[in-house]
Amino acid sequence: MARLIDGKKIAAQIKEEVKGEVEELLAQGRKICLAVVQVGEDPASSVYVRNKQRACEYVGIKSVLKKLPDETKEEELLAVIKDMNQDDGIQGILVQLPLPAHIEEDKVIRAISPEKDVDGFHPENVGRLCIGEKGFLPCTPAGVIKLLKYSGIEIEGKECVVVGRSNIVGKPMSLLLLRENGTVTVVHSRTKNLQEITKRADILIVAMGKPMFITAEYVKEGAAVIDVGIHRKEDGHLCGDVDFESVKETAAYITPVPGGVGPMTIAMLMRNCVLAAE
Ligand code: NDP
């Protein structure tokens, strides 16, 4: 029976640390303000934005929300970002994704100043991660590393398998594990023998966007399983990419959904805001 990795508790500890750091920075006369841009009224995005604002309030970071209508033109959004880049009162900028289909996400991400890119998605920050330089780390994969470390799970020399290769989770996740000296394999939708590979993992990170796909048959006895996926089931409850009930019998450690990776993403965003202010 697996031990539960309590993301809520670990995220709360990180937020307490950040709160202290924010107090110190404010006492030194520094400013910390996060600007959040939301285009359209996607209900899930509204929940994420609200949660980020609440976390800011809790740790003492000022936040401003710029809400734009669904029909906002790409150049209008780019102009808003340009103004924010030049505004000394704003240290961090976050554009809530996904954006409406008529706006090119890549263009918007590139428009954010790399010094204010608290999501860590700008190519300059991605490049820094790749070559091991200091920069903003993407919040979700950075949160997964923290979860492993706080739970006393050693990464060095371990067989790590990442399911998924997206720019926001899978790819940066694999780079971070490599930085921690794990032996890393990335699998995706074209991988042959998925099960054979996932079964080798001491640390299995799942970010595939497929509800409850990973069952006990995909997991090695005694593995640590981190579930990044998040889905709302028909009955209204949340679930991940991992079939928790089946995998908990095989794994040694497992994250729940909700209460695993999700809260860590926001805690790491708060960390990045402090870094931006510094
Ligand atoms: P994407 O849809 O961008 O990427 C999914 C990845 O999984 C792709 O690389 C895809 O492969 C791979 N994949 C899909 N099906 C299979 C399969 N059958 N076998 C092997 N690989 C497969 O998703 P994201 O990375 O953005 O997100 C993943 C999940 O994490 C989602 O559920 C999302 O909601 C959640 N999420 C949660 C966050 C949190 O804070 N908890 C933050 C961000 C995301 P290919 O590249 O070949 O298509």
Short mmCIF file of C-alpha atoms and ligand atoms in Angstrom, two decimals:
data_model
loop_
_atom_site.label_atom_id
_atom_site.label_comp_id
_atom_site.label_asym_id
_atom_site.label_seq_id
_atom_site.Cartn_x
_atom_site.Cartn_y
_atom_site.Cartn_z
CA MET A 1 0.00 0.00 0.00
CA ALA A 2 1.54 3.29 -1.18
CA ARG A 3 2.35 6.25 1.03
CA LEU A 4 0.39 9.33 0.04
CA ILE A 5 2.40 12.37 -1.04
CA ASP A 6 0.45 15.28 0.43
CA GLY A 7 0.88 18.13 -2.08
CA LYS A 8 -1.46 20.39 -0.11
CA LYS A 9 0.71 20.14 3.00
CA ILE A 10 4.01 20.59 1.14
CA ALA A 11 2.59 23.53 -0.85
CA ALA A 12 1.45 25.13 2.43
CA GLN A 13 5.01 24.84 3.81
CA ILE A 14 6.44 26.46 0.69
CA LYS A 15 3.90 29.27 0.85
CA GLU A 16 4.89 29.92 4.49
CA GLU A 17 8.55 30.20 3.42
CA VAL A 18 7.59 32.53 0.56
CA LYS A 19 5.50 34.66 2.95
CA GLY A 20 8.60 35.26 5.08
CA GLU A 21 10.70 36.14 2.04
CA VAL A 22 8.03 38.55 0.79
CA GLU A 23 7.95 40.30 4.19
CA GLU A 24 11.72 40.74 4.04
CA LEU A 25 11.66 42.11 0.50
CA LEU A 26 8.87 44.54 1.32
CA ALA A 27 10.79 45.67 4.44
CA GLN A 28 13.74 46.45 2.15
CA GLY A 29 11.44 48.64 0.09
CA ARG A 30 11.17 46.24 -2.86
CA LYS A 31 7.92 45.94 -4.78
CA ILE A 32 6.29 42.62 -5.72
CA CYS A 33 3.33 42.69 -8.05
CA LEU A 34 2.04 39.92 -10.30
CA ALA A 35 -0.05 40.92 -13.32
CA VAL A 36 -2.41 38.22 -14.56
CA VAL A 37 -3.97 38.53 -18.00
CA GLN A 38 -7.09 36.54 -18.79
CA VAL A 39 -8.65 36.59 -22.25
CA GLY A 40 -12.23 35.32 -22.42
CA GLU A 41 -14.43 33.67 -19.82
CA ASP A 42 -13.31 30.00 -19.81
CA PRO A 43 -14.69 28.75 -16.45
CA ALA A 44 -11.64 26.55 -15.67
CA SER A 45 -9.29 29.47 -16.40
CA SER A 46 -11.35 31.70 -14.09
CA VAL A 47 -10.92 29.16 -11.26
CA TYR A 48 -7.13 28.97 -11.85
CA VAL A 49 -6.84 32.78 -11.97
CA ARG A 50 -8.84 33.14 -8.75
CA ASN A 51 -6.66 30.55 -6.99
CA LYS A 52 -3.49 32.37 -8.09
CA GLN A 53 -4.84 35.69 -6.84
CA ARG A 54 -5.80 34.13 -3.50
CA ALA A 55 -2.31 32.67 -3.11
CA CYS A 56 -0.78 36.10 -3.86
CA GLU A 57 -2.97 37.68 -1.22
CA TYR A 58 -1.97 35.01 1.30
CA VAL A 59 1.78 35.43 0.85
CA GLY A 60 1.57 39.25 0.64
CA ILE A 61 2.19 39.70 -3.09
CA LYS A 62 0.12 42.38 -4.83
CA SER A 63 -1.78 41.08 -7.85
CA VAL A 64 -3.60 42.87 -10.63
CA LEU A 65 -5.99 41.16 -13.02
CA LYS A 66 -6.39 42.40 -16.58
CA LYS A 67 -9.50 40.77 -18.03
CA LEU A 68 -9.95 41.09 -21.76
CA PRO A 69 -12.96 39.99 -23.85
CA ASP A 70 -12.89 36.82 -25.94
CA GLU A 71 -12.78 38.82 -29.19
CA THR A 72 -9.60 40.71 -28.20
CA LYS A 73 -7.26 40.95 -31.21
CA GLU A 74 -3.77 39.49 -30.99
CA GLU A 75 -2.15 42.90 -31.46
CA GLU A 76 -4.27 44.35 -28.63
CA LEU A 77 -3.06 41.63 -26.27
CA LEU A 78 0.55 42.15 -27.39
CA ALA A 79 0.17 45.89 -26.69
CA VAL A 80 -1.09 45.16 -23.15
CA ILE A 81 1.94 42.92 -22.54
CA LYS A 82 4.30 45.57 -23.92
CA ASP A 83 2.91 48.12 -21.45
CA MET A 84 3.30 45.65 -18.58
CA ASN A 85 6.90 44.89 -19.63
CA GLN A 86 7.68 48.61 -19.30
CA ASP A 87 5.75 49.14 -16.05
CA ASP A 88 8.18 49.30 -13.08
CA GLY A 89 5.28 48.56 -10.75
CA ILE A 90 4.90 45.05 -12.21
CA GLN A 91 7.52 42.38 -11.51
CA GLY A 92 5.78 39.26 -12.85
CA ILE A 93 3.49 38.74 -15.85
CA LEU A 94 1.33 35.68 -16.42
CA VAL A 95 -1.01 35.15 -19.35
CA GLN A 96 -3.55 32.47 -18.47
CA LEU A 97 -3.62 29.71 -21.08
CA PRO A 98 -5.33 28.48 -23.19
CA LEU A 99 -5.96 31.60 -25.29
CA PRO A 100 -8.82 31.88 -27.81
CA ALA A 101 -7.97 30.07 -31.08
CA HIS A 102 -7.43 33.29 -33.10
CA ILE A 103 -4.45 34.26 -30.90
CA GLU A 104 -1.07 32.58 -31.39
CA GLU A 105 0.11 31.42 -27.98
CA ASP A 106 3.77 31.25 -28.97
CA LYS A 107 3.78 34.87 -30.08
CA VAL A 108 2.24 35.96 -26.78
CA ILE A 109 4.71 33.94 -24.69
CA ARG A 110 7.63 35.46 -26.62
CA ALA A 111 6.24 38.97 -26.04
CA ILE A 112 6.61 38.68 -22.25
CA SER A 113 9.90 40.05 -20.99
CA PRO A 114 12.06 37.04 -19.90
CA GLU A 115 12.77 38.89 -16.61
CA LYS A 116 9.04 38.97 -15.81
CA ASP A 117 8.16 35.52 -17.21
CA VAL A 118 7.05 33.86 -13.95
CA ASP A 119 5.52 30.92 -15.86
CA GLY A 120 8.96 30.08 -17.26
CA PHE A 121 7.60 29.52 -20.79
CA HIS A 122 9.66 32.12 -22.69
CA PRO A 123 12.27 30.50 -25.01
CA GLU A 124 15.05 32.32 -23.14
CA ASN A 125 14.04 30.70 -19.84
CA VAL A 126 13.52 27.32 -21.55
CA GLY A 127 17.05 27.65 -22.99
CA ARG A 128 18.47 28.53 -19.58
CA LEU A 129 16.85 25.41 -18.11
CA CYS A 130 18.29 23.35 -20.95
CA ILE A 131 21.89 24.50 -20.40
CA GLY A 132 21.63 24.59 -16.60
CA GLU A 133 21.63 28.38 -16.07
CA LYS A 134 19.55 30.14 -13.44
CA GLY A 135 16.18 31.35 -14.72
CA PHE A 136 12.45 30.93 -14.14
CA LEU A 137 11.48 27.25 -14.01
CA PRO A 138 8.03 26.18 -15.23
CA CYS A 139 5.88 25.87 -12.11
CA THR A 140 4.34 22.40 -12.53
CA PRO A 141 7.54 20.39 -13.19
CA ALA A 142 9.43 22.44 -10.58
CA GLY A 143 6.64 21.57 -8.15
CA VAL A 144 7.04 17.86 -8.92
CA ILE A 145 10.76 18.02 -8.07
CA LYS A 146 9.88 19.69 -4.74
CA LEU A 147 7.28 16.99 -4.01
CA LEU A 148 9.91 14.28 -4.55
CA LYS A 149 12.51 16.07 -2.42
CA TYR A 150 10.16 16.89 0.47
CA SER A 151 9.06 13.24 0.48
CA GLY A 152 12.67 12.05 0.76
CA ILE A 153 12.61 10.32 -2.64
CA GLU A 154 16.10 10.35 -4.12
CA ILE A 155 16.31 11.14 -7.84
CA GLU A 156 20.04 10.66 -8.45
CA GLY A 157 20.79 7.48 -10.37
CA LYS A 158 17.11 6.50 -10.48
CA GLU A 159 15.31 5.27 -13.55
CA CYS A 160 12.83 8.11 -14.26
CA VAL A 161 10.11 7.82 -16.90
CA VAL A 162 8.06 10.85 -17.98
CA VAL A 163 4.83 10.12 -19.85
CA GLY A 164 4.14 13.13 -22.11
CA ARG A 165 6.38 15.60 -23.96
CA SER A 166 4.44 18.89 -23.87
CA ASN A 167 6.33 22.17 -23.63
CA ILE A 168 4.74 23.06 -20.31
CA VAL A 169 5.06 19.73 -18.47
CA GLY A 170 6.74 16.71 -20.10
CA LYS A 171 9.81 18.34 -21.72
CA PRO A 172 10.82 20.63 -18.84
CA MET A 173 10.08 17.78 -16.42
CA SER A 174 12.59 15.56 -18.19
CA LEU A 175 15.24 18.34 -18.10
CA LEU A 176 14.72 18.93 -14.40
CA LEU A 177 15.04 15.22 -13.60
CA LEU A 178 18.22 15.14 -15.67
CA ARG A 179 19.54 18.13 -13.73
CA GLU A 180 18.92 16.09 -10.56
CA ASN A 181 21.01 13.26 -12.05
CA GLY A 182 18.14 10.91 -12.82
CA THR A 183 18.33 8.54 -15.80
CA VAL A 184 15.47 9.87 -17.87
CA THR A 185 13.23 8.36 -20.55
CA VAL A 186 10.41 10.35 -22.15
CA VAL A 187 7.49 8.47 -23.71
CA HIS A 188 4.67 9.84 -25.89
CA SER A 189 1.80 8.81 -28.12
CA ARG A 190 4.12 7.28 -30.76
CA THR A 191 6.08 5.20 -28.25
CA LYS A 192 6.01 1.47 -28.83
CA ASN A 193 5.84 -0.82 -25.77
CA LEU A 194 4.69 1.94 -23.40
CA GLN A 195 3.99 -0.51 -20.61
CA GLU A 196 7.40 -2.15 -20.88
CA ILE A 197 9.09 1.23 -20.41
CA THR A 198 6.87 2.62 -17.64
CA LYS A 199 7.34 -0.63 -15.74
CA ARG A 200 11.08 0.07 -15.52
CA ALA A 201 10.53 3.36 -13.69
CA ASP A 202 11.61 3.93 -10.10
CA ILE A 203 10.01 7.36 -10.53
CA LEU A 204 7.04 7.57 -12.91
CA ILE A 205 5.73 11.04 -13.80
CA VAL A 206 2.47 10.98 -15.74
CA ALA A 207 1.37 14.04 -17.78
CA MET A 208 -0.59 12.63 -20.71
CA GLY A 209 -4.05 14.16 -20.36
CA LYS A 210 -5.85 10.78 -20.42
CA PRO A 211 -8.13 10.13 -17.44
CA MET A 212 -7.09 7.13 -15.29
CA PHE A 213 -5.01 5.64 -18.12
CA ILE A 214 -2.12 4.35 -16.00
CA THR A 215 -3.18 1.26 -14.07
CA ALA A 216 -1.13 -1.09 -11.87
CA GLU A 217 -0.01 -3.03 -14.99
CA TYR A 218 2.10 -0.01 -16.00
CA VAL A 219 3.83 0.39 -12.64
CA LYS A 220 6.81 -1.34 -11.05
CA GLU A 221 6.38 -2.63 -7.51
CA GLY A 222 7.73 0.02 -5.14
CA ALA A 223 7.80 2.91 -7.64
CA ALA A 224 7.03 6.56 -6.83
CA VAL A 225 4.13 7.69 -9.03
CA ILE A 226 3.42 11.38 -9.61
CA ASP A 227 0.15 12.18 -11.37
CA VAL A 228 0.12 15.57 -13.12
CA GLY A 229 -3.16 14.99 -14.97
CA ILE A 230 -6.37 16.64 -13.92
CA HIS A 231 -9.84 15.88 -15.26
CA ARG A 232 -13.40 16.44 -14.12
CA LYS A 233 -15.45 13.23 -14.22
CA GLU A 234 -19.12 13.11 -15.15
CA ASP A 235 -20.06 12.85 -11.46
CA GLY A 236 -18.26 16.18 -10.86
CA HIS A 237 -15.29 14.65 -8.99
CA LEU A 238 -11.70 15.19 -10.12
CA CYS A 239 -9.33 12.45 -11.25
CA GLY A 240 -5.84 12.26 -12.73
CA ASP A 241 -4.10 10.35 -15.51
CA VAL A 242 -3.41 7.56 -13.01
CA ASP A 243 -5.99 5.06 -11.80
CA PHE A 244 -5.32 5.80 -8.14
CA GLU A 245 -7.20 2.85 -6.63
CA SER A 246 -5.36 0.32 -8.78
CA VAL A 247 -1.86 1.88 -8.59
CA LYS A 248 -1.87 2.56 -4.85
CA GLU A 249 -1.50 -1.19 -4.23
CA THR A 250 1.68 -1.44 -6.36
CA ALA A 251 3.48 1.88 -5.85
CA ALA A 252 5.48 2.85 -2.76
CA TYR A 253 4.51 6.54 -3.10
CA ILE A 254 1.62 8.16 -4.95
CA THR A 255 0.13 11.64 -5.36
CA PRO A 256 -3.65 12.06 -5.09
CA VAL A 257 -5.80 14.15 -7.45
CA PRO A 258 -6.83 16.62 -6.17
CA GLY A 259 -4.26 17.53 -3.51
CA GLY A 260 -1.07 16.36 -5.24
CA VAL A 261 0.66 18.31 -8.00
CA GLY A 262 -2.04 21.01 -8.39
CA PRO A 263 -1.34 22.97 -5.18
CA MET A 264 2.41 22.77 -5.87
CA THR A 265 2.02 24.58 -9.21
CA ILE A 266 0.62 27.65 -7.44
CA ALA A 267 3.20 27.50 -4.63
CA MET A 268 6.02 27.46 -7.22
CA LEU A 269 4.42 30.41 -9.01
CA MET A 270 4.68 32.36 -5.74
CA ARG A 271 8.36 31.34 -5.56
CA ASN A 272 8.93 32.64 -9.09
CA CYS A 273 7.27 35.96 -8.16
CA VAL A 274 9.81 36.38 -5.34
CA LEU A 275 12.62 35.58 -7.79
CA ALA A 276 11.22 38.20 -10.19
CA ALA A 277 11.22 40.83 -7.42
CA GLU A 278 14.79 39.96 -6.42
P1 NDP B 1 -0.72 17.78 -23.62
O1 NDP B 1 -2.01 17.30 -24.17
O2 NDP B 1 -0.10 19.02 -24.16
O3 NDP B 1 0.36 16.60 -23.75
C1 NDP B 1 0.04 15.26 -23.51
C2 NDP B 1 1.23 14.39 -23.80
O4 NDP B 1 0.88 13.04 -23.53
C3 NDP B 1 1.71 14.45 -25.26
O5 NDP B 1 3.09 14.54 -25.33
C4 NDP B 1 1.18 13.15 -25.86
O6 NDP B 1 2.03 12.59 -26.87
C5 NDP B 1 1.21 12.23 -24.64
N1 NDP B 1 0.23 11.15 -24.77
C6 NDP B 1 -1.08 11.25 -25.06
N2 NDP B 1 -1.64 10.04 -25.15
C7 NDP B 1 -0.66 9.15 -24.93
C8 NDP B 1 -0.61 7.71 -24.91
N3 NDP B 1 -1.71 6.97 -25.12
N4 NDP B 1 0.56 7.14 -24.63
C9 NDP B 1 1.68 7.86 -24.40
N5 NDP B 1 1.69 9.22 -24.41
C10 NDP B 1 0.53 9.85 -24.68
O7 NDP B 1 -0.96 17.90 -22.05
P2 NDP B 1 -0.16 18.72 -20.92
O8 NDP B 1 1.23 18.27 -20.83
O9 NDP B 1 -0.45 20.17 -21.06
O10 NDP B 1 -0.97 18.24 -19.63
C11 NDP B 1 -1.03 16.87 -19.25
C12 NDP B 1 -2.03 16.73 -18.14
O11 NDP B 1 -1.60 17.48 -17.02
C13 NDP B 1 -3.44 17.26 -18.46
O12 NDP B 1 -4.38 16.42 -17.83
C14 NDP B 1 -3.46 18.64 -17.84
O13 NDP B 1 -4.75 19.06 -17.50
C15 NDP B 1 -2.60 18.42 -16.62
N6 NDP B 1 -1.93 19.61 -16.11
C16 NDP B 1 -1.98 19.81 -14.76
C17 NDP B 1 -1.31 20.86 -14.19
C18 NDP B 1 -1.36 20.99 -12.71
O14 NDP B 1 -1.04 22.04 -12.20
N7 NDP B 1 -1.70 19.94 -11.98
C19 NDP B 1 -0.61 21.85 -14.99
C20 NDP B 1 -0.55 21.51 -16.40
C21 NDP B 1 -1.22 20.43 -16.93
P3 NDP B 1 2.28 13.34 -28.30
O15 NDP B 1 3.25 14.46 -28.00
O16 NDP B 1 2.86 12.30 -29.14
O17 NDP B 1 0.94 13.84 -28.74
#
